[in-house]
Amino acid sequence: MKSPMIKTSLPGPRARKLIEKDGTYVSPSYTRYYPLVVEKARGLWVHDVDGNVFLDFTAGIAVCATGHCHPRVIKAIKAQADLLLHMSGTDFYYRTQIVLAEKLACLAPGEGGKKVYFGNSGAEAVEAAFKLARWHTQRELNLAFYGAFHGRTMGALSLTASKTIQKKHYNPLVPGITHIPYAYCYRCPYNLSYPQCGLGCVNWVEDTLFRTTIPPEEVAAIIVEPIQGEGGYIVPPPDFHLELYRIAKKYGILYVVDEVQTGMGRTGKMFAMEHFGVDPDIIALAKGIASGMPLGALTARAEIMDWEAGSHASTFGGNPVSCQAALATIELLEEGLINNAVVQGEYLMAGLREFQQSFECMGDVRGKGLMVAVEFVKDRENKKPAREWRNEVIKKAFQKGLLLLGCGENSIRFSPALTVTAAEIDECLSIFDDVVREVAV
Ligand code: PLP
């Protein structure tokens, strides 16, 4: 297949009926950008219930790393489903869970042994990281970042500082968390420029925060995304994590990295932190790990994962079908998909950078591998966020058969499956070009 195929008005008649029923029976708390009702999908091509075909540059929010329904993932899932669906890794042992734990422990960056905890989602992985950091250090305070998204359960939500609607009416949350500015150099919170700034945002933690309000010896963890995801695909400078990590180690603080969105090859390395030369103490994983089957995982240095039996667990965590999907996913990533993320990511970014020459509204094009974003502005000089243009571009792209999602206040993310081809990127760029021309001249 070369192009999307839209044969009804959108939403089509079947989609419209289902969306109406959804309004009656389904929680209104979900955020739907546009009325897509999915029926089936293969690779990057998604069919809706009316037979319209879309090109998917969302990968189900950066989840379907190997493309929709990769035959080898499906084969692994079917074989496991014939054997066993559930027994519970909480009270019993699963062969697949142990094999996957060994694989992840070997893959996780850094010297020495690692141990792995399994849950079902990104929020659960973060929740576990948060609890483990408290358990191990027996310290009560934590640092997290403005713009961060770590999930919606109470602990993960407490670490999140993305949109107020996510917190509205849910206070009080977990105490002891201080949010600090991330290295968002396009809009530096300190009005400085890298590298002349000398990483002022990092130095501020030690020189101001730790001197005035937060006793560093009471801080359990710094919880950070290698590249901010929901916050706007914000890539920090190359030495940001190294410097922050140096400060963390000076005070015995754990460096807890949320790789839920950046992990599993998306940025062109298995773990995005490998770009920054830091070996984290704890890593939270989910999304791309099992190509769409629900799975969350936490890797930690073995000496850190010292909690006792009964201190944390989950009935469904590390489900054997999800674990088999993860093993098949990792095999595919190692066989070539991570490399494809590097090659196609550069191609995608080059195409977007070329458009940027002609479109004033494309204020910033940034990313790593296949985690790429365009930030929309009213004009380059004042950088006034053009949120409405961003939203219009996403809606119009949908009408033309291209699936995109927003991130941050005024950015669009491009997070296709790691199987994406140059021809699919050309198709995406061609639709994007048309749409941006229509929306923002
Ligand atoms: N952490 C990060 C970095 C994420 O991007 C997300 C979801 O977008 C989460 C955690 C939460 O994951 P989940 O929605 O699976 O709970």
mmCIF file of N, CA and C and ligand atoms in Angstrom, residues 61-63 120-126 148-153 156 160 224-231 233 258-262 284-287 295-296 371 413, ligand 1:
data_model
loop_
_atom_site.group_PDB
_atom_site.id
_atom_site.type_symbol
_atom_site.label_atom_id
_atom_site.label_comp_id
_atom_site.label_asym_id
_atom_site.label_seq_id
_atom_site.Cartn_x
_atom_site.Cartn_y
_atom_site.Cartn_z
ATOM 1 N N ILE A 61 0.430 5.771 20.231
ATOM 2 C CA ILE A 61 1.201 6.550 21.228
ATOM 3 C C ILE A 61 2.539 5.864 21.529
ATOM 4 N N ALA A 62 3.316 5.708 20.467
ATOM 5 C CA ALA A 62 4.697 5.185 20.591
ATOM 6 C C ALA A 62 4.757 3.788 21.206
ATOM 7 N N VAL A 63 3.764 2.986 20.946
ATOM 8 C CA VAL A 63 3.709 1.647 21.534
ATOM 9 C C VAL A 63 4.090 0.558 20.523
ATOM 10 N N ASN A 120 2.028 -3.733 34.556
ATOM 11 C CA ASN A 120 1.199 -3.793 33.348
ATOM 12 C C ASN A 120 1.217 -2.530 32.501
ATOM 13 N N SER A 121 1.809 -1.467 32.997
ATOM 14 C CA SER A 121 1.709 -0.182 32.284
ATOM 15 C C SER A 121 2.878 0.721 32.655
ATOM 16 N N GLY A 122 2.918 1.865 31.983
ATOM 17 C CA GLY A 122 3.954 2.836 32.292
ATOM 18 C C GLY A 122 3.791 3.401 33.694
ATOM 19 N N ALA A 123 2.545 3.755 34.023
ATOM 20 C CA ALA A 123 2.302 4.321 35.356
ATOM 21 C C ALA A 123 2.728 3.334 36.443
ATOM 22 N N GLU A 124 2.450 2.059 36.232
ATOM 23 C CA GLU A 124 2.831 1.062 37.248
ATOM 24 C C GLU A 124 4.344 0.919 37.362
ATOM 25 N N ALA A 125 5.022 1.052 36.215
ATOM 26 C CA ALA A 125 6.488 0.961 36.264
ATOM 27 C C ALA A 125 7.046 2.146 37.058
ATOM 28 N N VAL A 126 6.481 3.332 36.806
ATOM 29 C CA VAL A 126 6.950 4.527 37.522
ATOM 30 C C VAL A 126 6.608 4.423 39.007
ATOM 31 N N ALA A 148 7.070 17.142 32.824
ATOM 32 C CA ALA A 148 7.183 15.678 32.860
ATOM 33 C C ALA A 148 5.809 15.017 32.860
ATOM 34 N N PHE A 149 5.720 13.888 32.187
ATOM 35 C CA PHE A 149 4.536 13.047 32.314
ATOM 36 C C PHE A 149 5.001 11.658 32.718
ATOM 37 N N HIS A 150 4.474 11.186 33.860
ATOM 38 C CA HIS A 150 4.893 9.873 34.359
ATOM 39 C C HIS A 150 3.723 8.933 34.563
ATOM 40 N N GLY A 151 2.496 9.370 34.267
ATOM 41 C CA GLY A 151 1.345 8.484 34.431
ATOM 42 C C GLY A 151 0.307 9.098 35.336
ATOM 43 N N ARG A 152 -0.803 8.350 35.525
ATOM 44 C CA ARG A 152 -1.997 8.942 36.151
ATOM 45 C C ARG A 152 -2.424 8.291 37.461
ATOM 46 N N THR A 153 -1.728 7.269 37.918
ATOM 47 C CA THR A 153 -2.034 6.754 39.258
ATOM 48 C C THR A 153 -1.475 7.756 40.266
ATOM 49 N N ALA A 156 2.427 8.246 40.450
ATOM 50 C CA ALA A 156 2.975 8.703 39.165
ATOM 51 C C ALA A 156 2.445 10.101 38.843
ATOM 52 N N THR A 160 4.152 13.832 37.989
ATOM 53 C CA THR A 160 3.814 14.476 36.719
ATOM 54 C C THR A 160 3.618 15.985 36.911
ATOM 55 N N VAL A 224 13.460 11.414 36.105
ATOM 56 C CA VAL A 224 13.620 12.236 34.904
ATOM 57 C C VAL A 224 13.424 11.409 33.633
ATOM 58 N N GLU A 225 12.835 12.035 32.609
ATOM 59 C CA GLU A 225 12.766 11.414 31.284
ATOM 60 C C GLU A 225 14.043 11.791 30.524
ATOM 61 N N PRO A 226 14.652 10.844 29.820
ATOM 62 C CA PRO A 226 15.873 11.174 29.053
ATOM 63 C C PRO A 226 15.592 12.274 28.044
ATOM 64 N N ILE A 227 14.433 12.158 27.368
ATOM 65 C CA ILE A 227 13.915 13.189 26.466
ATOM 66 C C ILE A 227 12.461 13.334 26.889
ATOM 67 N N GLN A 228 12.009 14.559 27.164
ATOM 68 C CA GLN A 228 10.607 14.663 27.614
ATOM 69 C C GLN A 228 9.668 14.282 26.482
ATOM 70 N N GLY A 229 8.689 13.431 26.816
ATOM 71 C CA GLY A 229 7.774 12.908 25.806
ATOM 72 C C GLY A 229 6.521 13.746 25.662
ATOM 73 N N GLU A 230 5.535 13.494 26.542
ATOM 74 C CA GLU A 230 4.274 14.251 26.472
ATOM 75 C C GLU A 230 4.552 15.747 26.573
ATOM 76 N N GLY A 231 5.620 16.122 27.244
ATOM 77 C CA GLY A 231 5.981 17.530 27.444
ATOM 78 C C GLY A 231 6.365 18.251 26.162
ATOM 79 N N TYR A 233 8.492 16.372 23.349
ATOM 80 C CA TYR A 233 9.661 15.744 22.697
ATOM 81 C C TYR A 233 10.865 16.689 22.823
ATOM 82 N N ASP A 258 12.772 7.547 33.494
ATOM 83 C CA ASP A 258 11.513 7.072 32.912
ATOM 84 C C ASP A 258 11.701 6.942 31.403
ATOM 85 N N GLU A 259 11.929 5.691 30.981
ATOM 86 C CA GLU A 259 12.123 5.412 29.540
ATOM 87 C C GLU A 259 10.855 4.810 28.944
ATOM 88 N N VAL A 260 9.713 5.109 29.554
ATOM 89 C CA VAL A 260 8.456 4.522 29.078
ATOM 90 C C VAL A 260 8.222 4.884 27.610
ATOM 91 N N GLN A 261 8.487 6.147 27.247
ATOM 92 C CA GLN A 261 8.251 6.557 25.860
ATOM 93 C C GLN A 261 9.530 6.493 25.012
ATOM 94 N N THR A 262 10.676 6.737 25.639
ATOM 95 C CA THR A 262 11.936 6.827 24.875
ATOM 96 C C THR A 262 12.592 5.470 24.658
ATOM 97 N N ALA A 284 12.400 2.798 34.237
ATOM 98 C CA ALA A 284 11.000 2.379 34.045
ATOM 99 C C ALA A 284 10.734 2.218 32.552
ATOM 100 N N LEU A 285 10.105 1.091 32.202
ATOM 101 C CA LEU A 285 9.826 0.768 30.797
ATOM 102 C C LEU A 285 8.370 0.375 30.616
ATOM 103 N N ALA A 286 7.831 0.618 29.449
ATOM 104 C CA ALA A 286 6.482 0.106 29.100
ATOM 105 C C ALA A 286 6.301 0.346 27.595
ATOM 106 N N LYS A 287 5.183 0.935 27.183
ATOM 107 C CA LYS A 287 4.875 1.275 25.786
ATOM 108 C C LYS A 287 5.453 0.264 24.788
ATOM 109 N N LEU A 295 2.324 -4.291 29.227
ATOM 110 C CA LEU A 295 3.465 -4.728 30.045
ATOM 111 C C LEU A 295 4.247 -3.501 30.502
ATOM 112 N N GLY A 296 4.587 -3.490 31.763
ATOM 113 C CA GLY A 296 5.497 -2.475 32.285
ATOM 114 C C GLY A 296 6.640 -3.207 32.967
ATOM 115 N N MET A 371 11.734 9.653 17.347
ATOM 116 C CA MET A 371 11.018 10.452 18.328
ATOM 117 C C MET A 371 11.255 11.903 17.912
ATOM 118 N N ARG A 413 3.977 15.465 17.350
ATOM 119 C CA ARG A 413 4.999 14.426 17.417
ATOM 120 C C ARG A 413 4.867 13.481 16.223
HETATM 121 N N1 PLP B 1 5.922 7.764 31.499
HETATM 122 C C1 PLP B 1 6.023 8.341 30.290
HETATM 123 C C2 PLP B 1 7.313 9.001 29.905
HETATM 124 C C3 PLP B 1 4.941 8.330 29.404
HETATM 125 O O1 PLP B 1 5.058 8.925 28.216
HETATM 126 C C4 PLP B 1 3.741 7.705 29.822
HETATM 127 C C5 PLP B 1 2.573 7.704 28.937
HETATM 128 O O2 PLP B 1 2.460 8.449 27.993
HETATM 129 C C6 PLP B 1 3.686 7.108 31.083
HETATM 130 C C7 PLP B 1 4.789 7.156 31.903
HETATM 131 C C8 PLP B 1 2.441 6.427 31.555
HETATM 132 O O3 PLP B 1 2.257 5.249 30.846
HETATM 133 P P1 PLP B 1 0.840 4.503 30.870
HETATM 134 O O4 PLP B 1 -0.109 5.353 30.099
HETATM 135 O O5 PLP B 1 1.134 3.180 30.217
HETATM 136 O O6 PLP B 1 0.446 4.350 32.291
#
